[in-house]
Amino acid sequence: MLQDIQPYLACPHCAQGLTPDGRALRCPTGHSFDIAKQGYVSLLAGDAHTGTGDTAEMVAARSDFLAAGHYRPIAAALADAAAGALADAAPDGLVADLGAGTGHYLAHVLDALPGRSGAALDISKYALRRAARAHPRIGAVVCDAWRPLPLLDGTADLVLNVFAPRNGPEIRRVLRPGGTLLLVSPTPRHLRELVGALGLLSVDEEKQRRIDEKLGPHLTPVGRQEVEFGLRLSAADVRTVVGMGPSAWHTDQERLAARLAALPDPVEVTASVTVAAYRR
């Protein structure tokens, strides 16, 4: 609910706190932001564009795939890591998910942290319509990950970043001293059986090193684990997993359909990610 995260939110124009004003949030200088009937609020600056956000079709594909439980081991590993990271912290406070999408992973983490509120941050209003309903303690906020995040300084005990853009300086700013970033990224083995067969975007062998280099000036790495498991996907599942990710922007649909028809049904696929922890 937005009321749970409102004390942590900041105006995107002047960075001051926001207070409720009917069906809107308002800052002391008079900037006002209407709360959508679907339960989210847009805190985008006036000149921001949402063209890079996931489309309604991509969001629907992701929702279907995650609801089927295919990535349940990833959600479980993330929830365990979150509980461990905050084991010695006060039981309340904020968990912010940068690039939260439908709120699937944030909801799992909040189930493991019963005293905390969650801010689902994403640029796609289609995703946040679902995130606003994903858990009773989630508040959904439209924002741009590459601009100043609409959170007050040092307000988050934990930031999640799952298959999403990461803004090191802003993540550091919104984390409290000693706070943790949990970052989930694909390894080069992720969905490897589909990458070559379908002409999908591949994962750079140096991806984790580049992530560490970009975050290094802002956060200290404190732990890492790999989560790898097998999936048995139907042809419909394969179409869904392609449609929910970045390859949806870059794949010729006619060529993809022909290549999908050539795959066995079902097909055995590897899921492989790194769950890395960084601390401010």
XYZ file of C-alpha atoms in Angstrom:
280
model
C 0.000 0.000 0.000
C 1.246 3.492 -0.815
C 0.460 4.663 2.720
C 3.076 2.232 4.052
C 5.890 3.648 1.918
C 4.795 7.306 1.776
C 7.166 8.359 4.622
C 10.125 7.217 2.494
C 9.135 8.897 -0.778
C 10.708 12.049 -2.222
C 9.492 14.568 -4.773
C 11.257 14.023 -8.133
C 11.513 17.801 -8.649
C 12.819 19.117 -5.314
C 13.733 15.906 -3.394
C 11.611 16.889 -0.382
C 9.300 14.475 1.387
C 5.726 13.805 0.270
C 2.539 13.812 2.321
C -0.957 12.521 1.476
C -3.445 15.025 0.063
C -6.674 13.218 -0.798
C -5.998 11.038 -3.850
C -2.597 12.616 -4.354
C 0.821 13.062 -2.780
C 2.168 16.597 -2.322
C 5.535 18.092 -1.350
C 6.025 21.280 0.735
C 6.725 23.371 -2.375
C 3.409 22.374 -3.996
C 4.339 19.657 -6.486
C 1.441 17.192 -6.585
C 1.188 13.637 -7.901
C -2.130 11.887 -8.454
C -2.566 8.312 -7.306
C -3.863 6.162 -10.169
C -7.043 4.186 -9.653
C -4.942 1.011 -10.064
C -3.069 1.959 -6.874
C 0.300 3.213 -8.106
C 1.702 6.743 -8.223
C 3.913 8.216 -10.937
C 6.900 10.150 -9.606
C 8.480 10.712 -12.992
C 9.887 14.135 -13.718
C 7.927 16.045 -16.340
C 10.477 15.513 -19.124
C 10.889 11.776 -18.515
C 9.790 9.208 -21.087
C 8.422 5.718 -20.474
C 9.260 4.312 -23.907
C 11.860 1.923 -22.478
C 9.365 0.350 -20.071
C 7.977 -3.135 -20.546
C 4.878 -3.271 -22.730
C 1.570 -4.734 -21.619
C 2.357 -7.867 -23.655
C 5.784 -8.313 -22.038
C 4.295 -7.825 -18.571
C 1.548 -10.368 -19.225
C 4.134 -12.891 -20.439
C 6.292 -12.367 -17.358
C 3.316 -12.643 -15.026
C 2.225 -15.933 -16.606
C 5.718 -17.440 -16.555
C 6.477 -16.480 -12.955
C 3.026 -17.551 -11.742
C 3.726 -21.015 -13.155
C 6.601 -21.327 -10.684
C 9.413 -21.781 -13.184
C 11.716 -19.363 -11.355
C 10.632 -20.335 -7.838
C 14.219 -21.344 -6.843
C 15.416 -17.830 -7.684
C 12.696 -16.217 -5.575
C 13.460 -18.596 -2.695
C 17.206 -17.889 -2.825
C 16.551 -14.146 -2.888
C 14.167 -14.332 0.073
C 16.708 -16.369 2.054
C 19.463 -13.889 1.240
C 17.221 -10.986 2.282
C 16.385 -12.595 5.620
C 20.074 -13.234 6.228
C 21.114 -9.703 5.281
C 18.633 -8.188 7.756
C 18.947 -10.785 10.518
C 20.519 -8.273 12.923
C 18.503 -5.223 11.825
C 15.343 -3.774 13.336
C 12.264 -5.724 12.175
C 10.598 -2.792 10.402
C 11.751 -0.491 7.614
C 11.839 -0.314 3.823
C 12.771 -2.792 1.110
C 13.067 -1.093 -2.295
C 12.974 -3.117 -5.510
C 14.563 -1.228 -8.405
C 13.102 -2.548 -11.646
C 10.458 -4.454 -9.697
C 8.285 -5.368 -12.665
C 5.166 -7.158 -11.453
C 6.425 -7.254 -7.845
C 6.860 -11.034 -7.912
C 10.273 -11.153 -6.242
C 9.535 -8.316 -3.826
C 6.420 -10.166 -2.640
C 8.482 -13.272 -1.873
C 11.017 -11.201 0.051
C 8.307 -9.435 2.067
C 6.846 -12.813 3.020
C 10.235 -13.587 4.595
C 10.369 -10.154 6.295
C 6.931 -9.742 7.914
C 7.579 -6.357 9.540
C 8.731 -4.487 6.463
C 7.166 -2.441 3.678
C 8.158 -2.698 0.026
C 8.560 -0.039 -2.644
C 8.162 -1.442 -6.162
C 10.001 0.965 -8.474
C 9.663 0.592 -12.243
C 9.150 2.680 -15.343
C 6.355 0.474 -16.725
C 2.879 1.407 -15.548
C 1.653 -1.911 -16.917
C 3.996 -3.770 -14.573
C 3.142 -1.579 -11.596
C -0.588 -2.126 -11.990
C 0.201 -5.733 -11.101
C 2.838 -4.880 -8.501
C 0.340 -2.733 -6.588
C -1.750 -5.898 -6.069
C 1.110 -8.359 -5.587
C 1.347 -8.051 -1.789
C -0.497 -6.122 0.961
C 2.705 -4.301 1.955
C 3.845 -3.202 -1.512
C 3.517 0.388 -2.697
C 4.101 0.866 -6.454
C 5.909 3.907 -7.891
C 6.621 4.799 -11.518
C 10.147 6.176 -11.841
C 13.234 6.092 -14.063
C 16.123 3.978 -12.721
C 18.651 6.238 -14.455
C 17.455 9.413 -12.751
C 17.417 10.332 -9.060
C 15.176 7.782 -7.375
C 12.091 9.196 -5.598
C 13.267 8.026 -2.177
C 14.725 10.067 0.660
C 18.406 9.655 1.525
C 19.332 6.601 3.588
C 15.788 5.233 3.883
C 16.152 1.665 2.573
C 17.557 -1.177 4.641
C 17.591 -3.380 1.562
C 17.509 -2.776 -2.200
C 16.630 -5.555 -4.639
C 17.660 -5.544 -8.286
C 16.534 -8.566 -10.311
C 17.295 -8.698 -14.054
C 17.019 -4.902 -14.064
C 19.028 -1.712 -14.665
C 21.238 -0.699 -11.748
C 22.222 2.847 -10.823
C 25.126 2.564 -8.383
C 25.246 6.148 -7.082
C 21.488 6.262 -6.468
C 21.379 2.840 -4.852
C 24.097 3.969 -2.455
C 22.236 7.210 -1.707
C 18.947 5.557 -0.786
C 20.543 2.759 1.277
C 21.080 3.408 4.960
C 24.710 3.040 6.153
C 25.262 -0.695 6.439
C 22.318 -1.418 4.134
C 22.488 -4.153 1.504
C 21.899 -4.443 -2.229
C 20.883 -7.919 -3.447
C 21.449 -8.160 -7.178
C 20.267 -11.058 -9.353
C 21.840 -11.337 -12.793
C 21.965 -14.132 -15.387
C 25.132 -16.150 -15.892
C 26.276 -17.011 -19.442
C 24.608 -20.432 -18.968
C 21.145 -18.942 -18.417
C 18.688 -20.337 -20.995
C 21.680 -21.400 -23.109
C 19.685 -24.110 -24.879
C 17.373 -21.416 -26.262
C 19.895 -18.680 -27.019
C 21.522 -20.353 -30.022
C 18.457 -22.225 -31.228
C 16.245 -19.133 -31.265
C 18.800 -16.391 -31.894
C 18.204 -14.701 -28.525
C 20.442 -12.166 -26.825
C 23.322 -13.900 -25.044
C 24.921 -13.019 -21.693
C 28.442 -11.601 -21.836
C 31.040 -13.886 -20.195
C 32.370 -10.788 -18.410
C 28.994 -9.585 -17.160
C 29.624 -10.161 -13.443
C 33.041 -8.519 -13.608
C 31.559 -5.472 -15.318
C 28.798 -5.250 -12.718
C 31.368 -5.347 -9.922
C 33.445 -2.649 -11.614
C 30.472 -0.309 -12.026
C 29.250 -0.791 -8.465
C 32.739 -0.805 -6.932
C 33.034 2.960 -6.357
C 29.750 2.954 -4.441
C 29.258 -0.402 -2.698
C 31.360 -3.223 -1.257
C 30.751 -6.825 -2.404
C 30.098 -9.070 0.623
C 28.789 -12.349 -0.787
C 27.730 -14.283 -3.858
C 26.004 -17.521 -4.735
C 25.003 -19.174 -7.970
C 21.534 -20.653 -8.369
C 21.289 -23.139 -11.216
C 18.533 -25.613 -11.992
C 16.808 -27.351 -14.880
C 13.509 -26.415 -16.485
C 11.219 -28.511 -18.648
C 9.383 -26.021 -20.826
C 6.514 -26.513 -23.211
C 6.421 -24.652 -26.512
C 4.008 -22.179 -24.911
C 6.407 -21.682 -21.991
C 9.276 -20.991 -24.390
C 7.235 -18.384 -26.263
C 6.401 -16.791 -22.924
C 9.976 -16.665 -21.610
C 11.124 -15.086 -24.877
C 8.282 -12.559 -24.795
C 8.982 -11.418 -21.243
C 12.671 -10.548 -21.629
C 14.919 -8.155 -23.576
C 14.900 -10.426 -26.618
C 11.263 -9.398 -27.128
C 12.577 -6.028 -28.357
C 15.159 -7.522 -30.727
C 13.687 -10.702 -32.268
C 12.026 -11.004 -35.677
C 8.696 -12.638 -34.902
C 8.358 -14.631 -38.141
C 11.866 -16.045 -37.835
C 11.262 -16.783 -34.156
C 8.053 -18.679 -34.931
C 9.886 -20.890 -37.437
C 12.670 -21.633 -34.972
C 10.189 -22.354 -32.181
C 8.449 -24.903 -34.388
C 11.765 -26.754 -34.799
C 12.323 -27.175 -31.044
C 11.334 -30.344 -29.205
C 8.207 -30.000 -27.076
C 8.895 -29.995 -24.188
C 12.509 -28.789 -24.169
C 15.046 -29.117 -21.345
C 16.530 -25.724 -20.425
C 19.079 -24.480 -17.878
C 18.255 -21.547 -15.582
C 21.383 -20.021 -14.060
C 21.768 -16.788 -12.096
C 24.077 -15.129 -9.611
C 22.677 -13.670 -6.386
C 25.267 -11.127 -5.251
C 25.250 -9.004 -2.090
C 26.814 -5.542 -1.772
C 26.883 -3.310 1.258
C 26.984 0.432 1.769
